[in-house]
mmCIF file of C-alpha atoms in Angstrom:
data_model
loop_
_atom_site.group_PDB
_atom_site.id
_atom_site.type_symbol
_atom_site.label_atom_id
_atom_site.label_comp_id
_atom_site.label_asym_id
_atom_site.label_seq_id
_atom_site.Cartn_x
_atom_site.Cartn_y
_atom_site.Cartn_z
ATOM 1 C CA UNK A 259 -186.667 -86.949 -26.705
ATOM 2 C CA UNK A 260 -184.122 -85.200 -24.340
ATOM 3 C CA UNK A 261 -183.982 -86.270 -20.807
ATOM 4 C CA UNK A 262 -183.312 -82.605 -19.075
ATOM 5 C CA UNK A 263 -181.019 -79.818 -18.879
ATOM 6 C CA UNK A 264 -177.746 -79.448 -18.805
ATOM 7 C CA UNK A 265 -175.995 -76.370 -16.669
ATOM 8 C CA UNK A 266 -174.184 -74.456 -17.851
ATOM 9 C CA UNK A 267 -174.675 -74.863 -21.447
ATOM 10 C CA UNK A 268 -170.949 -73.953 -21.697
ATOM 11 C CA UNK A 269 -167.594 -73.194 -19.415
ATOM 12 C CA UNK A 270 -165.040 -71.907 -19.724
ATOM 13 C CA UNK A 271 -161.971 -72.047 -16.617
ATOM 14 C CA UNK A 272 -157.850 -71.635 -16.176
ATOM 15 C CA UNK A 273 -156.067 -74.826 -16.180
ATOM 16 C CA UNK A 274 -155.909 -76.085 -12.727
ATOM 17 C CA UNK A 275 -159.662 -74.911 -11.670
ATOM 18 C CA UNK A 276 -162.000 -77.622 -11.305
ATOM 19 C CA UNK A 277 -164.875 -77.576 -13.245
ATOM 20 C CA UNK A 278 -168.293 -78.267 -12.128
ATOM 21 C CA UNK A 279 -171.498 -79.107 -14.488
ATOM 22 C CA UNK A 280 -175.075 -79.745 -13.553
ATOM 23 C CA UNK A 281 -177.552 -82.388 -15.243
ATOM 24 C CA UNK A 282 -181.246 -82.407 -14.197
ATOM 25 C CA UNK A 283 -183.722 -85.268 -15.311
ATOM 26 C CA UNK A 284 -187.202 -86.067 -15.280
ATOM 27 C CA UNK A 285 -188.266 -89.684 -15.043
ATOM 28 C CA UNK A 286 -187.543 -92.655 -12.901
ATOM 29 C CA UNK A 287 -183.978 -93.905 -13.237
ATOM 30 C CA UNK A 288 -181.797 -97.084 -12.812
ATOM 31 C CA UNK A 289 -178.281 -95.180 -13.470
ATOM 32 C CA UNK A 290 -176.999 -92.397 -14.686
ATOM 33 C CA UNK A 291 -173.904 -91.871 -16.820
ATOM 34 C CA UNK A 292 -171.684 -89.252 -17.832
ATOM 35 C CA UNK A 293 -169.839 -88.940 -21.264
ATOM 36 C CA UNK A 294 -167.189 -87.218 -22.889
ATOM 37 C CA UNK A 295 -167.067 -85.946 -26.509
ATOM 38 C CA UNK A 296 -164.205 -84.107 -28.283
ATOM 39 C CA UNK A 297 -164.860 -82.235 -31.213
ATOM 40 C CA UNK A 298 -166.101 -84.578 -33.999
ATOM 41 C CA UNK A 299 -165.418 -87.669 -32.245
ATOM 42 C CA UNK A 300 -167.683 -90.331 -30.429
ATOM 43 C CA UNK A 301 -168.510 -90.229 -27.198
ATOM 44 C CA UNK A 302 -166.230 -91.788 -24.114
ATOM 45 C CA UNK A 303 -168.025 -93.511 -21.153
ATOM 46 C CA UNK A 304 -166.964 -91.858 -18.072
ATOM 47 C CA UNK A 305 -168.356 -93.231 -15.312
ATOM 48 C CA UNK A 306 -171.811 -94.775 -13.957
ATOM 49 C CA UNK A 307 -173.370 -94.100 -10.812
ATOM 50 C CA UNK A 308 -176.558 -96.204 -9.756
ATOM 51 C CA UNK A 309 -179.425 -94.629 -8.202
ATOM 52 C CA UNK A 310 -179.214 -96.100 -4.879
ATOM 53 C CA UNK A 311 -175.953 -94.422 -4.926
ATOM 54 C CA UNK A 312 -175.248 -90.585 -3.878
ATOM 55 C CA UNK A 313 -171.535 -90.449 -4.463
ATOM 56 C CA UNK A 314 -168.674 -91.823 -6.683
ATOM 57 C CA UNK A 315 -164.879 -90.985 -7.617
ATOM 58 C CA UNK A 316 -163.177 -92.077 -10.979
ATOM 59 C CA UNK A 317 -159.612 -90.632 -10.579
ATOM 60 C CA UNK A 318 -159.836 -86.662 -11.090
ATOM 61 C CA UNK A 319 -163.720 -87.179 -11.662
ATOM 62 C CA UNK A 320 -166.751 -86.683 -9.159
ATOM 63 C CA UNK A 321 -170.366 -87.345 -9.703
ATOM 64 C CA UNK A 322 -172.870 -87.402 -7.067
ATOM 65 C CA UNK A 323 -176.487 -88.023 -7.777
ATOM 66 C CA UNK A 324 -179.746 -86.736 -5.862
ATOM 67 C CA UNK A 325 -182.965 -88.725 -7.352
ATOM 68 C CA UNK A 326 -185.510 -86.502 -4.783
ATOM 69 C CA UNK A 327 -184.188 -83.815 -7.072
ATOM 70 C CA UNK A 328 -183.696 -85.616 -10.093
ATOM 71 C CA UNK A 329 -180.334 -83.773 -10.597
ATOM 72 C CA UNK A 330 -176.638 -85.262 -10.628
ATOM 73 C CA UNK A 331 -173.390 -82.682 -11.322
ATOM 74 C CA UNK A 332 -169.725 -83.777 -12.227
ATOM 75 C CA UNK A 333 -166.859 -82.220 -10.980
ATOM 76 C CA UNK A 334 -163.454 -82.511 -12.750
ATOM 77 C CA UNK A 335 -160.306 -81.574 -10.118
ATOM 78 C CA UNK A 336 -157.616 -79.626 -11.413
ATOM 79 C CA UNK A 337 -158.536 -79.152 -14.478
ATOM 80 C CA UNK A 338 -155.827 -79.825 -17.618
ATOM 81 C CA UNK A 339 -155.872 -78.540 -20.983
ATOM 82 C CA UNK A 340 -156.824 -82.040 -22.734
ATOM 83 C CA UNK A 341 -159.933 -81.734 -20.808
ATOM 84 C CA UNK A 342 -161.506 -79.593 -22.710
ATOM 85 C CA UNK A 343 -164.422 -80.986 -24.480
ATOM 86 C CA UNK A 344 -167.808 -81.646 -24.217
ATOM 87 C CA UNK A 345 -169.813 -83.508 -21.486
ATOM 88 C CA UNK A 346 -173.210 -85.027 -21.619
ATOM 89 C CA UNK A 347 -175.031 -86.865 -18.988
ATOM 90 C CA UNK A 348 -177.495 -89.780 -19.951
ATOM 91 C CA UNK A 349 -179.992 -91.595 -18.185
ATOM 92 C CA UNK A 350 -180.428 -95.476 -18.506
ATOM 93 C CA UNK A 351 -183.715 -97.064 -17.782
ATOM 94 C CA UNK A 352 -185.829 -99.769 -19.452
ATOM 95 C CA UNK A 353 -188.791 -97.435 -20.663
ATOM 96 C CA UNK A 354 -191.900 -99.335 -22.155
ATOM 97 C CA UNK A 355 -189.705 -103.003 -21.719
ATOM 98 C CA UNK A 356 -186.936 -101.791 -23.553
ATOM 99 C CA UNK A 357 -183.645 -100.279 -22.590
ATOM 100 C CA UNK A 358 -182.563 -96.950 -23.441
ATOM 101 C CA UNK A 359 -179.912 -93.952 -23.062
ATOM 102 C CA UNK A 360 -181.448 -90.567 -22.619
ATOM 103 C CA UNK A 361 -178.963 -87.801 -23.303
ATOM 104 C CA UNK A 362 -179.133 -84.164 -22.063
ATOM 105 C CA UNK A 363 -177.870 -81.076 -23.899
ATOM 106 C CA UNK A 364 -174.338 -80.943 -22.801
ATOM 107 C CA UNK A 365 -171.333 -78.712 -21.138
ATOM 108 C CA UNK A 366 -168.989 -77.409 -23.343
ATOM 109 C CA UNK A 367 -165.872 -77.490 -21.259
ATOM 110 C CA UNK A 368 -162.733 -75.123 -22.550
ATOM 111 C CA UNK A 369 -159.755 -75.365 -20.170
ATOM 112 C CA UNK A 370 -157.322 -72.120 -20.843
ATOM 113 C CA UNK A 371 -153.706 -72.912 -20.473
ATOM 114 C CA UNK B 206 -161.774 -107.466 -26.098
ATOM 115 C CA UNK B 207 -164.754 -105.492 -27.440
ATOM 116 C CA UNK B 208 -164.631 -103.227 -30.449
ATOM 117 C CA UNK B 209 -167.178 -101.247 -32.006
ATOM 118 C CA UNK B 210 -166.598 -99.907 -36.106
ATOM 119 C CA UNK B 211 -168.569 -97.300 -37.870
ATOM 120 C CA UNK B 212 -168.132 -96.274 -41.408
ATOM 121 C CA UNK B 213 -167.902 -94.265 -43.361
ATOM 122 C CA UNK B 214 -166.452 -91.397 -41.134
ATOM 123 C CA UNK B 215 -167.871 -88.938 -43.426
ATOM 124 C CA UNK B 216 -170.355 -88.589 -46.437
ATOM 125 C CA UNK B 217 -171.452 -85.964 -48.783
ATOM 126 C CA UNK B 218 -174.743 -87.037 -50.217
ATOM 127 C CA UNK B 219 -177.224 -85.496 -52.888
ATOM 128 C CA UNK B 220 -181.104 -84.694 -51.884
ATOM 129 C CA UNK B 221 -182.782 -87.401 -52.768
ATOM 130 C CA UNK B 222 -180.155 -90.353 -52.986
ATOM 131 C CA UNK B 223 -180.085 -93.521 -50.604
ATOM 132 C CA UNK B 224 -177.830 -94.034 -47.793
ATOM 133 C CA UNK B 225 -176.388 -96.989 -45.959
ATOM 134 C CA UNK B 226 -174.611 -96.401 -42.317
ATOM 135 C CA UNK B 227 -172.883 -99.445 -41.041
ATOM 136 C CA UNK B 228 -171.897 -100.315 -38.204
ATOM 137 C CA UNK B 229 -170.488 -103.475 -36.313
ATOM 138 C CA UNK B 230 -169.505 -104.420 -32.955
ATOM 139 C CA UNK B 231 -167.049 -107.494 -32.301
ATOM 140 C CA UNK B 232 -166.010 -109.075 -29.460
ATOM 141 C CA UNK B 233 -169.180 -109.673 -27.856
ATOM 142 C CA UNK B 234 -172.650 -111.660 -28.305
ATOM 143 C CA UNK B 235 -176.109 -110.422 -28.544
ATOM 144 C CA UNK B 236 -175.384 -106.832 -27.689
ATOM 145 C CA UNK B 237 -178.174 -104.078 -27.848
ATOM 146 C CA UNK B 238 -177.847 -101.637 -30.630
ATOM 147 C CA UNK B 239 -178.632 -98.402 -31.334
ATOM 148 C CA UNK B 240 -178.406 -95.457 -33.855
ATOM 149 C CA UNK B 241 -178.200 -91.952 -32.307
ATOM 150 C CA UNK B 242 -178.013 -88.551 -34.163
ATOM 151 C CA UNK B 243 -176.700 -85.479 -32.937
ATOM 152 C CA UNK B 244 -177.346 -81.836 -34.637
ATOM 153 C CA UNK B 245 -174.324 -79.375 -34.084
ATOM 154 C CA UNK B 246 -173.664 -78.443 -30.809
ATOM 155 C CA UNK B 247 -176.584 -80.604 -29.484
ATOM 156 C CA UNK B 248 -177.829 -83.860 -27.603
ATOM 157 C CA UNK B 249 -178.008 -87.725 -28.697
ATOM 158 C CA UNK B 250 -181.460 -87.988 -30.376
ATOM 159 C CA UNK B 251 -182.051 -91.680 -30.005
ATOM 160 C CA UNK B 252 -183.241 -93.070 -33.570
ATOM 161 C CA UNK B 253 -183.717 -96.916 -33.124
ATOM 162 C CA UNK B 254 -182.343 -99.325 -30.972
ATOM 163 C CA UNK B 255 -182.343 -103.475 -31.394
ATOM 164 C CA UNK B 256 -182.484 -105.771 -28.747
ATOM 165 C CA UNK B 257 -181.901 -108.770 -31.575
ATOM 166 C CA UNK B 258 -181.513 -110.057 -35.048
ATOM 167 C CA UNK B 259 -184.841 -108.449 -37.206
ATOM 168 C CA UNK B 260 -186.088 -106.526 -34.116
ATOM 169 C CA UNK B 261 -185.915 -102.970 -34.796
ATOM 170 C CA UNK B 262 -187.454 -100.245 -32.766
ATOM 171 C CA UNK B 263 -187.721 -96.830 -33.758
ATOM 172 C CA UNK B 264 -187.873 -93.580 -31.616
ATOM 173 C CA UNK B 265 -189.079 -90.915 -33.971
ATOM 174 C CA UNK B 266 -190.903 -90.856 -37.153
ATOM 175 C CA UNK B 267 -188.128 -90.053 -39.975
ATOM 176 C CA UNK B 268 -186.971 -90.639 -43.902
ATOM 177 C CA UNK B 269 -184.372 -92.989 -42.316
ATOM 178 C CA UNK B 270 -184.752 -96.992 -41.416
ATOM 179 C CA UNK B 271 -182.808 -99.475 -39.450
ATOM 180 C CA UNK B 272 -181.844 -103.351 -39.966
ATOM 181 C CA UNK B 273 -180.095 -106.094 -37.984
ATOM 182 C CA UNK B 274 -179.215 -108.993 -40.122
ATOM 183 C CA UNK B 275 -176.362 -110.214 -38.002
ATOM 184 C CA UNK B 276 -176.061 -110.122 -34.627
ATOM 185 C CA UNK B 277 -173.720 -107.939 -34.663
ATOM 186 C CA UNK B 278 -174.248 -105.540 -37.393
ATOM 187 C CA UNK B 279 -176.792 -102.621 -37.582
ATOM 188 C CA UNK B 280 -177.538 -100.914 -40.846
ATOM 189 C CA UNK B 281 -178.877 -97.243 -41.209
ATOM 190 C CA UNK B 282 -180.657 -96.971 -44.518
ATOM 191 C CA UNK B 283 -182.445 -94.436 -46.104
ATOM 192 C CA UNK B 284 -184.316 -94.204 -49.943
ATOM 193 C CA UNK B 285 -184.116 -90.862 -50.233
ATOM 194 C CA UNK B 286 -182.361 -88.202 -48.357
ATOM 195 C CA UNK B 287 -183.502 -84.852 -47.483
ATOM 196 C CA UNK B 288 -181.781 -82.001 -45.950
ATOM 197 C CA UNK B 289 -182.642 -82.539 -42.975
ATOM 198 C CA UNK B 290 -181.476 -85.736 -42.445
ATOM 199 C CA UNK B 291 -177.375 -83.530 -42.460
ATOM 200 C CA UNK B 292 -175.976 -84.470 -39.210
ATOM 201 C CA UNK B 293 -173.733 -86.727 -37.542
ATOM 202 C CA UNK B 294 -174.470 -90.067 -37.075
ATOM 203 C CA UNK B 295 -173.507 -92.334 -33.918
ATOM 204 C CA UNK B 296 -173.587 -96.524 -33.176
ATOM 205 C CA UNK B 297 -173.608 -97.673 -29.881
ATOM 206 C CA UNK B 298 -174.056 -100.912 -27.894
ATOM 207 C CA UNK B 299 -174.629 -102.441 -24.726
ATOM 208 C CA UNK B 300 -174.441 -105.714 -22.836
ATOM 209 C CA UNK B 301 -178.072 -105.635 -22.758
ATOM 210 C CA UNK B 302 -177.898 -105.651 -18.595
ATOM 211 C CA UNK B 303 -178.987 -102.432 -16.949
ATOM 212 C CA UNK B 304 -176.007 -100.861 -15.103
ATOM 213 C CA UNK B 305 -173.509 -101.338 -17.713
ATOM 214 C CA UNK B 306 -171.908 -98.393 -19.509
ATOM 215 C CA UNK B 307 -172.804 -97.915 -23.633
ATOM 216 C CA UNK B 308 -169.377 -97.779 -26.011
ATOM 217 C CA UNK B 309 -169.834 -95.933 -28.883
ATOM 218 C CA UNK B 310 -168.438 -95.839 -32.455
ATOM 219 C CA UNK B 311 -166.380 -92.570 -33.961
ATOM 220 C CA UNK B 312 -169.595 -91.476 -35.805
ATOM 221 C CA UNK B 313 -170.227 -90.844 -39.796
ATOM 222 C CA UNK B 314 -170.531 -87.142 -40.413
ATOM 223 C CA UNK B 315 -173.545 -86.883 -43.599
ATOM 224 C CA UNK B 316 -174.144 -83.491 -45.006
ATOM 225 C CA UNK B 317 -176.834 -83.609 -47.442
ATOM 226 C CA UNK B 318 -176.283 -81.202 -50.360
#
């Protein structure tokens, strides 16, 4: 089953605009994750960010995390062309003694040159 | 390093004939597996995951099964395929420690005809 929502379902920005996409969840979490997927392809781990965490920075990428709102967003800085694709955020958690990846819907991301 | 291969990348299959997915992960020991399938423009539907050899878990009731002879090696099979089963198909694993990012394979495309 899907974990939550994903906001927007699709964006689309200049080059150089960030880009800023919204995940909301509904159960109990140990991390969250964020993916990438270009068209076709598999998908491209990101970055992770616990849930006694609030904030983290991979390189152009921010993700923050709020678990009294079950909602995280990313936000991509200065957006390039080869960014576009789509982006899915995933919840990991042991449900029922066994580990598991919940995805949302995903962001379709186009960056216009 | 760790390395994750998927085959075939794609597959045009008849109603009712069988399939076999494969997929195999090097590189690393008693990894958890998992088979995920994703409809156009949609989510990871989580089909079955294995936290070792001969234990399979499955997620939703389907035409399709999983196996895990090998450690590292997870089989998709089905006996007959339906329409519905079109859609494109996606390995993963992980360490099998919570708070460890999932590395996926480049997928198997199946259209059922």
């Amino acid at each position: 089953s899907q974990q939550g929502e994903e906001d927007p379902q699709a964006l689309s920005i200049q080059e150089g605009e960030n880009a800023t996409m919204n995940c909301s969840y509904k159960t109990s979490i140990n991390n969250l994750q964020w993916y990438r997927q270009n068209s076709g392809r598999g998908l491209v781990h990101l970055i992770l960010i616990r849930s006694n965490e609030r904030e983290k920075h991979s390189g152009r990428l921010r993700v923050t995390l709020d678990t009294s709102k079950k909602s995280s967003s990313l936000l991509i800085t200065a957006s390039r062309a080869a960014d576009t694709a789509s982006y899915f955020c995933a919840t990991d958690a042991f449900v029922q003694g066994a580990q598991k990846l919940v995805f949302g819907q995903g962001t379709r991301l186009t960056i216009n040159p | 390093s760790q390395t994750i291969h998927q085959w075939p990348a794609t597959l045009v299959q008849p109603v009712g004939s069988p399939l076999s997915l494969e997929c195999t992960v090097e590189g690393t020991s008693n990894p958890n597996l998992y088979w995920y399938r994703q409809a156009a423009g949609r989510g990871l539907q989580l089909l079955f995951y294995s936290v070792g050899i001969g234990q399979i878990s499955s997620e939703v009731p389907q035409n399709l099964s999983a196996s895990r002879p090998q450690d590292r090696q997870f089989i998709l099979s089905s006996k007959k395929l339906l329409l519905s089963d079109s859609g494109f198909y996606l390995c993963a694993w992980t360490v099998g420690v919570i708070g460890y990012g999932y590395t996926f394979g480049s997928g198997t495309r199946l259209t059922v005809v």
